[in-house]
Amino acid sequence: MAEASLEGERGFAKSERGKWPDGGVTRVPFWVYSDEEIYRREQDHVFGGANWNYVALEAEIPNGGDFVRSWVGDKPVVVTRDAEGGVNVFANSCAHRGVAFCRHNRGNTDLFTCPYHQWSYDLKGRVTGIPFRRGYKGKGGMGKDFSLEGRGATPLAVAVRNGVIFAAFDHVAEAFEDYLGPKMLGYFDRVFDGRPLKVLGYLKQRIDCNWKLMFENIKDPYHASVLHVFLITFGLFRMDQESAVEMDETGRHGALISRRGAEADAEASREMSNNLRVDFSLRDPRLLDIAREYPGDATVVMQTIWPNVIVQQQSNTLAMRHMVPRGPHAFDLNWTFFGYADDTPEMTQRRVRQANLMGPAGLVSVDDSEVLVMSQDGLVPYPDSEAVVEMGGKEVADAPHMITEVAIRGFYSHYKKVMGL
Ligand SMILES: [Fe+2]
């Protein structure tokens, strides 16, 4: 069969490996989800360089000596609070032989010691000691010209805004506020308004698909109201509700905004009929006991901050969803659920209860974990095919509704640029 005849006949074109297909951001070639070379370049151009990556919440390291282990792309890092109260992020990779020396998810220490050759590091990631540096009984050791000065685990640039810690490998990265842009900063500050945060718990899962599918999922309101039985049945997120999709100027960050409304109207019900269960009710209706807590009408704002985090505000459940790529075919999704330090016990209870919607076994999120693996299963064997991303038109511009894939187009418009595709 001639290659050209594939086009049109089956609805998707054959795309040349490494060359973005015609159609710009309305097409996504399937090889971006499986190609090893693309994956390697993403580590440099998407997660590396001047990109501000989410690494932790300040509430996780309140005291001097506190630390958490985190990742920037697939690169392991350590996030610490030093004795002076500063936040430091440095590579979890020994300056000697590269060992990922920090082996605990969190803790408190004044020194990290590499298990291999016992090189030790302070809370700023500087090497403070090397066993047998002067040799033993006059034999061996480091040369006389060897100095500890300037040796350490590679330090990252750090930006902290209202309790959230971001890191970049490039120390001349633009200010975090400029990186987000005014519109996205507004949504960020809506949740992170300066009140101290309180961590409520963690969930971790590994999903066997490319990390981009997860990011796209939260830029894709279209799926939410046809796939998620829970959301549409109980009205937490539906096409017929007042909603919008917004982006920053580059298209890399985005927000899905919606307001919980009344019963689905007849037309919407027809379109959602496969998964709208009018006969379903909750044994424990407290799951839907929602308290309005932010200014404005929105009851859901799901924000994607390029390149590695989703800020989840669905009703009263708040979480950072941190994506850690694990090769082209898997990523870890690390969920940090939080509230505010001044929450009442009732509000904390409400947040924890609503967290049952989320995570690997969440009443909503379980659908995504499953369907994303099904995506990878269907994409990888067809690297030369391409996705059609035309819902809501072909443009990249904010939309005052949810029946659109515009934020996916926005994402790829930036992705193509930084990846040189
Ligand atoms: Fe979803």
GROMACS .gro file of C-alpha atoms and ligand atoms in nm:
model
  422
    1MET     CA    1   0.000   0.000   0.000
    2ALA     CA    2   0.137   0.342  -0.091
    3GLU     CA    3   0.204   0.563   0.210
    4ALA     CA    4  -0.004   0.848   0.077
    5SER     CA    5  -0.312   0.634   0.060
    6LEU     CA    6  -0.311   0.600   0.436
    7GLU     CA    7  -0.395   0.966   0.462
    8GLY     CA    8  -0.761   1.045   0.476
    9GLU     CA    9  -0.866   0.686   0.444
   10ARG     CA   10  -0.831   0.606   0.813
   11GLY     CA   11  -0.837   0.957   0.951
   12PHE     CA   12  -0.472   0.975   1.047
   13ALA     CA   13  -0.166   1.049   0.842
   14LYS     CA   14   0.171   0.883   0.836
   15SER     CA   15   0.426   1.108   0.997
   16GLU     CA   16   0.798   1.109   0.941
   17ARG     CA   17   1.000   1.030   1.255
   18GLY     CA   18   1.158   1.340   1.406
   19LYS     CA   19   0.965   1.580   1.184
   20TRP     CA   20   0.649   1.738   1.319
   21PRO     CA   21   0.356   1.660   1.090
   22ASP     CA   22   0.176   1.919   0.880
   23GLY     CA   23  -0.114   2.065   1.069
   24GLY     CA   24   0.099   2.220   1.344
   25VAL     CA   25  -0.044   2.182   1.691
   26THR     CA   26  -0.364   2.017   1.568
   27ARG     CA   27  -0.155   1.703   1.520
   28VAL     CA   28   0.067   1.520   1.770
   29PRO     CA   29   0.290   1.248   1.625
   30PHE     CA   30   0.279   0.930   1.832
   31TRP     CA   31   0.658   0.892   1.833
   32VAL     CA   32   0.684   1.177   2.090
   33TYR     CA   33   0.543   0.932   2.346
   34SER     CA   34   0.795   0.654   2.291
   35ASP     CA   35   1.114   0.781   2.127
   36GLU     CA   36   1.426   0.749   2.347
   37GLU     CA   37   1.602   1.044   2.184
   38ILE     CA   38   1.297   1.267   2.241
   39TYR     CA   39   1.290   1.156   2.604
   40ARG     CA   40   1.657   1.243   2.650
   41ARG     CA   41   1.608   1.587   2.491
   42GLU     CA   42   1.308   1.655   2.713
   43GLN     CA   43   1.530   1.612   3.018
   44ASP     CA   44   1.753   1.895   2.887
   45HIS     CA   45   1.503   2.129   2.724
   46VAL     CA   46   1.175   2.074   2.907
   47PHE     CA   47   1.283   1.990   3.262
   48GLY     CA   48   1.643   2.120   3.254
   49GLY     CA   49   1.774   2.469   3.186
   50ALA     CA   50   1.570   2.772   3.287
   51ASN     CA   51   1.242   2.586   3.353
   52TRP     CA   52   1.106   2.624   3.708
   53ASN     CA   53   1.019   2.276   3.834
   54TYR     CA   54   0.805   2.212   4.140
   55VAL     CA   55   1.001   2.019   4.403
   56ALA     CA   56   0.826   2.049   4.743
   57LEU     CA   57   0.611   2.253   4.977
   58GLU     CA   58   0.777   2.465   5.245
   59ALA     CA   59   0.543   2.303   5.498
   60GLU     CA   60   0.737   1.979   5.444
   61ILE     CA   61   1.058   2.136   5.571
   62PRO     CA   62   0.956   2.384   5.842
   63ASN     CA   63   1.265   2.350   6.064
   64GLY     CA   64   1.640   2.383   6.018
   65GLY     CA   65   1.780   2.044   5.910
   66ASP     CA   66   1.453   1.925   5.754
   67PHE     CA   67   1.484   1.772   5.409
   68VAL     CA   68   1.282   1.593   5.143
   69ARG     CA   69   1.397   1.392   4.845
   70SER     CA   70   1.251   1.511   4.516
   71TRP     CA   71   1.305   1.514   4.138
   72VAL     CA   72   1.349   1.761   3.855
   73GLY     CA   73   1.247   1.564   3.550
   74ASP     CA   74   1.410   1.229   3.618
   75LYS     CA   75   1.702   1.387   3.806
   76PRO     CA   76   1.703   1.320   4.181
   77VAL     CA   77   1.747   1.625   4.406
   78VAL     CA   78   1.744   1.703   4.776
   79VAL     CA   79   1.544   1.995   4.918
   80THR     CA   80   1.663   2.124   5.255
   81ARG     CA   81   1.604   2.393   5.515
   82ASP     CA   82   1.940   2.516   5.641
   83ALA     CA   83   2.025   2.653   5.984
   84GLU     CA   84   1.971   3.010   5.861
   85GLY     CA   85   1.620   2.925   5.744
   86GLY     CA   86   1.708   2.922   5.373
   87VAL     CA   87   1.577   2.667   5.123
   88ASN     CA   88   1.836   2.478   4.920
   89VAL     CA   89   1.797   2.236   4.632
   90PHE     CA   90   2.091   2.032   4.507
   91ALA     CA   91   2.152   1.720   4.302
   92ASN     CA   92   2.110   1.393   4.487
   93SER     CA   93   2.425   1.273   4.318
   94CYS     CA   94   2.757   1.248   4.498
   95ALA     CA   95   3.031   1.481   4.369
   96HIS     CA   96   3.267   1.183   4.394
   97ARG     CA   97   3.111   0.897   4.198
   98GLY     CA   98   2.752   1.005   4.141
   99VAL     CA   99   2.576   0.798   4.406
  100ALA     CA  100   2.222   0.917   4.492
  101PHE     CA  101   2.332   0.957   4.853
  102CYS     CA  102   2.002   1.068   5.010
  103ARG     CA  103   1.797   0.752   5.054
  104HIS     CA  104   1.509   0.874   5.269
  105ASN     CA  105   1.196   1.049   5.147
  106ARG     CA  106   1.213   1.296   5.434
  107GLY     CA  107   1.383   1.357   5.764
  108ASN     CA  108   1.600   1.591   5.967
  109THR     CA  109   1.978   1.595   5.966
  110ASP     CA  110   2.276   1.826   5.975
  111LEU     CA  111   2.480   1.607   5.743
  112PHE     CA  112   2.423   1.374   5.450
  113THR     CA  113   2.674   1.096   5.417
  114CYS     CA  114   2.719   0.906   5.095
  115PRO     CA  115   2.694   0.534   5.173
  116TYR     CA  116   2.961   0.437   4.919
  117HIS     CA  117   3.278   0.624   5.026
  118GLN     CA  118   3.131   0.827   5.313
  119TRP     CA  119   3.175   1.170   5.158
  120SER     CA  120   2.965   1.403   5.366
  121TYR     CA  121   2.751   1.702   5.271
  122ASP     CA  122   2.605   1.991   5.464
  123LEU     CA  123   2.252   2.129   5.422
  124LYS     CA  124   2.367   2.349   5.133
  125GLY     CA  125   2.505   2.046   4.950
  126ARG     CA  126   2.871   2.137   5.009
  127VAL     CA  127   3.123   1.861   5.070
  128THR     CA  128   3.243   1.886   5.430
  129GLY     CA  129   3.449   1.576   5.470
  130ILE     CA  130   3.624   1.297   5.280
  131PRO     CA  131   3.758   0.985   5.456
  132PHE     CA  132   4.132   0.926   5.409
  133ARG     CA  133   4.170   1.257   5.234
  134ARG     CA  134   4.530   1.278   5.367
  135GLY     CA  135   4.588   0.909   5.311
  136TYR     CA  136   4.689   0.663   5.578
  137LYS     CA  137   5.032   0.665   5.741
  138GLY     CA  138   5.168   0.876   5.462
  139LYS     CA  139   5.031   0.657   5.186
  140GLY     CA  140   4.764   0.749   4.931
  141GLY     CA  141   4.494   1.009   4.979
  142MET     CA  142   4.409   1.308   4.768
  143GLY     CA  143   4.681   1.523   4.615
  144LYS     CA  144   4.805   1.834   4.799
  145ASP     CA  145   4.630   2.056   4.546
  146PHE     CA  146   4.289   1.898   4.615
  147SER     CA  147   4.055   2.139   4.791
  148LEU     CA  148   3.706   2.098   4.932
  149GLU     CA  149   3.637   2.456   4.830
  150GLY     CA  150   3.368   2.469   4.561
  151ARG     CA  151   3.304   2.095   4.576
  152GLY     CA  152   2.955   1.974   4.630
  153ALA     CA  153   2.639   1.835   4.484
  154THR     CA  154   2.529   2.054   4.190
  155PRO     CA  155   2.317   2.338   4.331
  156LEU     CA  156   1.993   2.444   4.162
  157ALA     CA  157   1.837   2.790   4.156
  158VAL     CA  158   1.546   2.813   4.401
  159ALA     CA  159   1.224   3.013   4.388
  160VAL     CA  160   0.975   3.009   4.675
  161ARG     CA  161   0.632   3.164   4.640
  162ASN     CA  162   0.372   3.149   4.916
  163GLY     CA  163   0.496   2.818   5.050
  164VAL     CA  164   0.570   2.640   4.722
  165ILE     CA  165   0.927   2.556   4.622
  166PHE     CA  166   1.046   2.549   4.263
  167ALA     CA  167   1.395   2.476   4.131
  168ALA     CA  168   1.579   2.529   3.803
  169PHE     CA  169   1.917   2.404   3.686
  170ASP     CA  170   1.983   2.733   3.511
  171HIS     CA  171   2.075   3.000   3.766
  172VAL     CA  172   1.971   3.285   3.540
  173ALA     CA  173   1.614   3.163   3.500
  174GLU     CA  174   1.361   3.447   3.486
  175ALA     CA  175   1.173   3.536   3.804
  176PHE     CA  176   0.910   3.273   3.887
  177GLU     CA  177   0.637   3.539   3.870
  178ASP     CA  178   0.736   3.631   3.513
  179TYR     CA  179   0.766   3.262   3.424
  180LEU     CA  180   0.401   3.208   3.522
  181GLY     CA  181   0.275   3.533   3.370
  182PRO     CA  182   0.007   3.752   3.531
  183LYS     CA  183  -0.295   3.537   3.448
  184MET     CA  184  -0.152   3.207   3.572
  185LEU     CA  185   0.001   3.379   3.874
  186GLY     CA  186  -0.352   3.489   3.964
  187TYR     CA  187  -0.473   3.129   3.972
  188PHE     CA  188  -0.161   3.020   4.160
  189ASP     CA  189  -0.211   3.288   4.426
  190ARG     CA  190  -0.577   3.196   4.454
  191VAL     CA  191  -0.480   2.869   4.629
  192PHE     CA  192  -0.141   2.984   4.760
  193ASP     CA  193  -0.257   3.310   4.907
  194GLY     CA  194   0.016   3.334   5.169
  195ARG     CA  195  -0.158   3.139   5.444
  196PRO     CA  196   0.075   2.872   5.588
  197LEU     CA  197   0.000   2.529   5.444
  198LYS     CA  198  -0.042   2.198   5.623
  199VAL     CA  199   0.044   1.867   5.456
  200LEU     CA  200  -0.239   1.614   5.496
  201GLY     CA  201  -0.084   1.311   5.332
  202TYR     CA  202   0.084   1.152   5.034
  203LEU     CA  203  -0.009   0.910   4.759
  204LYS     CA  204   0.230   0.771   4.503
  205GLN     CA  205   0.169   0.571   4.192
  206ARG     CA  206   0.361   0.464   3.886
  207ILE     CA  207   0.162   0.488   3.566
  208ASP     CA  208   0.286   0.299   3.264
  209CYS     CA  209   0.261   0.575   3.009
  210ASN     CA  210   0.456   0.875   2.888
  211TRP     CA  211   0.445   1.171   3.129
  212LYS     CA  212   0.300   1.402   2.862
  213LEU     CA  213  -0.023   1.204   2.855
  214MET     CA  214  -0.079   1.298   3.220
  215PHE     CA  215  -0.010   1.667   3.156
  216GLU     CA  216  -0.243   1.659   2.855
  217ASN     CA  217  -0.509   1.489   3.064
  218ILE     CA  218  -0.534   1.794   3.291
  219LYS     CA  219  -0.539   2.023   2.988
  220ASP     CA  220  -0.827   1.823   2.843
  221PRO     CA  221  -1.171   1.904   2.984
  222TYR     CA  222  -1.333   1.715   2.695
  223HIS     CA  223  -1.251   1.375   2.848
  224ALA     CA  224  -1.369   1.473   3.195
  225SER     CA  225  -1.734   1.492   3.109
  226VAL     CA  226  -1.751   1.176   2.904
  227LEU     CA  227  -1.509   0.946   3.089
  228HIS     CA  228  -1.564   1.028   3.456
  229VAL     CA  229  -1.885   0.870   3.582
  230PHE     CA  230  -1.840   1.030   3.922
  231LEU     CA  231  -1.784   1.385   3.801
  232ILE     CA  232  -2.077   1.394   3.564
  233THR     CA  233  -2.318   1.194   3.778
  234PHE     CA  234  -2.261   1.410   4.085
  235GLY     CA  235  -2.209   1.732   3.890
  236LEU     CA  236  -1.856   1.816   4.002
  237PHE     CA  237  -1.737   1.893   3.648
  238ARG     CA  238  -1.961   1.891   3.345
  239MET     CA  239  -1.978   2.042   2.997
  240ASP     CA  240  -2.303   2.224   3.064
  241GLN     CA  241  -2.159   2.409   3.361
  242GLU     CA  242  -2.010   2.754   3.343
  243SER     CA  243  -1.643   2.702   3.269
  244ALA     CA  244  -1.332   2.818   3.088
  245VAL     CA  245  -0.988   2.716   2.970
  246GLU     CA  246  -0.710   2.971   3.013
  247MET     CA  247  -0.339   2.977   2.935
  248ASP     CA  248  -0.035   3.198   2.974
  249GLU     CA  249   0.110   3.374   2.669
  250THR     CA  250   0.332   3.080   2.571
  251GLY     CA  251   0.060   2.816   2.611
  252ARG     CA  252   0.281   2.608   2.841
  253HIS     CA  253   0.078   2.668   3.158
  254GLY     CA  254  -0.297   2.628   3.170
  255ALA     CA  255  -0.602   2.627   3.392
  256LEU     CA  256  -0.936   2.451   3.366
  257ILE     CA  257  -1.191   2.650   3.558
  258SER     CA  258  -1.546   2.541   3.634
  259ARG     CA  259  -1.841   2.608   3.858
  260ARG     CA  260  -2.051   2.331   4.002
  261GLY     CA  261  -2.407   2.367   3.877
  262ALA     CA  262  -2.752   2.217   3.890
  263GLU     CA  263  -2.868   1.894   3.722
  264ALA     CA  264  -2.740   1.831   3.372
  265ASP     CA  265  -2.964   1.972   3.100
  266ALA     CA  266  -3.127   1.741   2.847
  267GLU     CA  267  -2.886   1.805   2.561
  268ALA     CA  268  -2.576   1.756   2.776
  269SER     CA  269  -2.730   1.443   2.928
  270ARG     CA  270  -2.770   1.291   2.583
  271GLU     CA  271  -2.404   1.351   2.495
  272MET     CA  272  -2.288   1.209   2.827
  273SER     CA  273  -2.537   0.925   2.834
  274ASN     CA  274  -2.278   0.645   2.831
  275ASN     CA  275  -2.147   0.739   3.171
  276LEU     CA  276  -2.416   0.955   3.327
  277ARG     CA  277  -2.583   0.737   3.591
  278VAL     CA  278  -2.900   0.912   3.701
  279ASP     CA  279  -2.984   0.614   3.922
  280PHE     CA  280  -2.662   0.643   4.126
  281SER     CA  281  -2.652   0.797   4.469
  282LEU     CA  282  -2.389   0.807   4.742
  283ARG     CA  283  -2.415   0.600   5.059
  284ASP     CA  284  -2.211   0.872   5.227
  285PRO     CA  285  -2.329   1.206   5.086
  286ARG     CA  286  -2.070   1.388   5.298
  287LEU     CA  287  -1.835   1.328   5.005
  288LEU     CA  288  -2.027   1.611   4.836
  289ASP     CA  289  -2.045   1.836   5.140
  290ILE     CA  290  -1.861   2.120   4.970
  291ALA     CA  291  -1.770   2.448   5.136
  292ARG     CA  292  -1.705   2.757   4.924
  293GLU     CA  293  -1.367   2.892   5.030
  294TYR     CA  294  -1.219   3.109   4.755
  295PRO     CA  295  -1.331   3.440   4.612
  296GLY     CA  296  -1.522   3.411   4.285
  297ASP     CA  297  -1.758   3.146   4.152
  298ALA     CA  298  -1.520   2.867   4.048
  299THR     CA  299  -1.551   2.542   4.241
  300VAL     CA  300  -1.277   2.370   4.041
  301VAL     CA  301  -0.947   2.508   3.917
  302MET     CA  302  -0.700   2.255   3.783
  303GLN     CA  303  -0.377   2.429   3.696
  304THR     CA  304  -0.091   2.282   3.495
  305ILE     CA  305   0.242   2.450   3.558
  306TRP     CA  306   0.504   2.365   3.298
  307PRO     CA  307   0.678   2.133   3.310
  308ASN     CA  308   0.608   1.903   3.604
  309VAL     CA  309   0.319   1.986   3.833
  310ILE     CA  310  -0.057   2.001   3.847
  311VAL     CA  311  -0.221   2.209   4.118
  312GLN     CA  312  -0.548   2.039   4.203
  313GLN     CA  313  -0.836   2.232   4.355
  314GLN     CA  314  -1.149   2.022   4.312
  315SER     CA  315  -1.409   2.133   4.565
  316ASN     CA  316  -1.211   2.128   4.892
  317THR     CA  317  -0.950   1.872   4.801
  318LEU     CA  318  -0.614   2.033   4.731
  319ALA     CA  319  -0.305   1.855   4.603
  320MET     CA  320   0.018   1.899   4.417
  321ARG     CA  321   0.053   1.626   4.157
  322HIS     CA  322   0.423   1.604   4.083
  323MET     CA  323   0.520   1.416   3.767
  324VAL     CA  324   0.853   1.232   3.761
  325PRO     CA  325   0.930   1.077   3.422
  326ARG     CA  326   1.077   0.726   3.432
  327GLY     CA  327   1.179   0.674   3.073
  328PRO     CA  328   0.941   0.726   2.779
  329HIS     CA  329   0.701   0.455   2.896
  330ALA     CA  330   0.636   0.532   3.262
  331PHE     CA  331   0.620   0.814   3.513
  332ASP     CA  332   0.563   0.849   3.885
  333LEU     CA  333   0.275   1.061   3.999
  334ASN     CA  334   0.348   1.186   4.350
  335TRP     CA  335   0.047   1.343   4.520
  336THR     CA  336   0.089   1.577   4.815
  337PHE     CA  337  -0.248   1.660   4.972
  338PHE     CA  338  -0.262   1.976   5.177
  339GLY     CA  339  -0.481   2.226   5.351
  340TYR     CA  340  -0.412   2.541   5.549
  341ALA     CA  341  -0.257   2.554   5.894
  342ASP     CA  342  -0.559   2.750   6.020
  343ASP     CA  343  -0.822   2.504   5.888
  344THR     CA  344  -1.081   2.391   6.141
  345PRO     CA  345  -1.082   2.017   6.222
  346GLU     CA  346  -1.408   1.995   6.023
  347MET     CA  347  -1.245   2.148   5.716
  348THR     CA  348  -0.947   1.913   5.742
  349GLN     CA  349  -1.188   1.620   5.767
  350ARG     CA  350  -1.374   1.747   5.462
  351ARG     CA  351  -1.052   1.775   5.260
  352VAL     CA  352  -0.940   1.427   5.358
  353ARG     CA  353  -1.282   1.281   5.277
  354GLN     CA  354  -1.289   1.446   4.934
  355ALA     CA  355  -0.937   1.315   4.870
  356ASN     CA  356  -1.113   0.983   4.807
  357LEU     CA  357  -1.187   1.118   4.460
  358MET     CA  358  -0.815   1.132   4.386
  359GLY     CA  359  -0.506   0.915   4.374
  360PRO     CA  360  -0.447   0.565   4.235
  361ALA     CA  361  -0.777   0.430   4.370
  362GLY     CA  362  -0.968   0.761   4.362
  363LEU     CA  363  -1.330   0.755   4.254
  364VAL     CA  364  -1.241   0.991   3.969
  365SER     CA  365  -0.866   0.956   3.912
  366VAL     CA  366  -0.871   0.579   3.882
  367ASP     CA  367  -1.035   0.630   3.540
  368ASP     CA  368  -0.740   0.840   3.421
  369SER     CA  369  -0.473   0.599   3.545
  370GLU     CA  370  -0.640   0.321   3.352
  371VAL     CA  371  -0.715   0.508   3.031
  372LEU     CA  372  -0.366   0.660   3.012
  373VAL     CA  373  -0.210   0.314   3.011
  374MET     CA  374  -0.457   0.217   2.739
  375SER     CA  375  -0.337   0.523   2.545
  376GLN     CA  376   0.026   0.416   2.571
  377ASP     CA  377  -0.074   0.061   2.467
  378GLY     CA  378  -0.234   0.194   2.151
  379LEU     CA  379   0.020   0.465   2.067
  380VAL     CA  380   0.352   0.289   2.099
  381PRO     CA  381   0.301   0.024   1.831
  382TYR     CA  382   0.193   0.298   1.586
  383PRO     CA  383   0.472   0.558   1.619
  384ASP     CA  384   0.408   0.699   1.272
  385SER     CA  385   0.043   0.779   1.334
  386GLU     CA  386  -0.073   1.106   1.487
  387ALA     CA  387  -0.336   1.240   1.722
  388VAL     CA  388  -0.607   1.480   1.604
  389VAL     CA  389  -0.639   1.780   1.836
  390GLU     CA  390  -0.911   1.990   1.677
  391MET     CA  391  -1.182   2.012   1.942
  392GLY     CA  392  -1.278   2.376   1.973
  393GLY     CA  393  -1.101   2.476   1.652
  394LYS     CA  394  -0.738   2.496   1.546
  395GLU     CA  395  -0.631   2.811   1.727
  396VAL     CA  396  -0.450   2.862   2.055
  397ALA     CA  397  -0.657   3.111   2.253
  398ASP     CA  398  -0.847   3.106   2.583
  399ALA     CA  399  -1.194   2.953   2.557
  400PRO     CA  400  -1.501   3.042   2.765
  401HIS     CA  401  -1.619   2.681   2.768
  402MET     CA  402  -1.494   2.324   2.810
  403ILE     CA  403  -1.567   2.168   2.475
  404THR     CA  404  -1.215   2.221   2.356
  405GLU     CA  405  -0.864   2.078   2.339
  406VAL     CA  406  -0.709   2.421   2.313
  407ALA     CA  407  -0.481   2.379   2.615
  408ILE     CA  408  -0.326   2.070   2.457
  409ARG     CA  409  -0.258   2.277   2.144
  410GLY     CA  410  -0.109   2.546   2.367
  411PHE     CA  411   0.117   2.292   2.536
  412TYR     CA  412   0.246   2.157   2.205
  413SER     CA  413   0.297   2.501   2.061
  414HIS     CA  414   0.552   2.564   2.339
  415TYR     CA  415   0.685   2.206   2.340
  416LYS     CA  416   0.762   2.218   1.966
  417LYS     CA  417   0.955   2.540   2.017
  418VAL     CA  418   1.175   2.427   2.306
  419MET     CA  419   1.232   2.084   2.152
  420GLY     CA  420   1.320   2.230   1.811
  421LEU     CA  421   1.057   2.016   1.638
  422FE      FE  422  -0.960   1.283   3.407
   0.00000   0.00000   0.00000
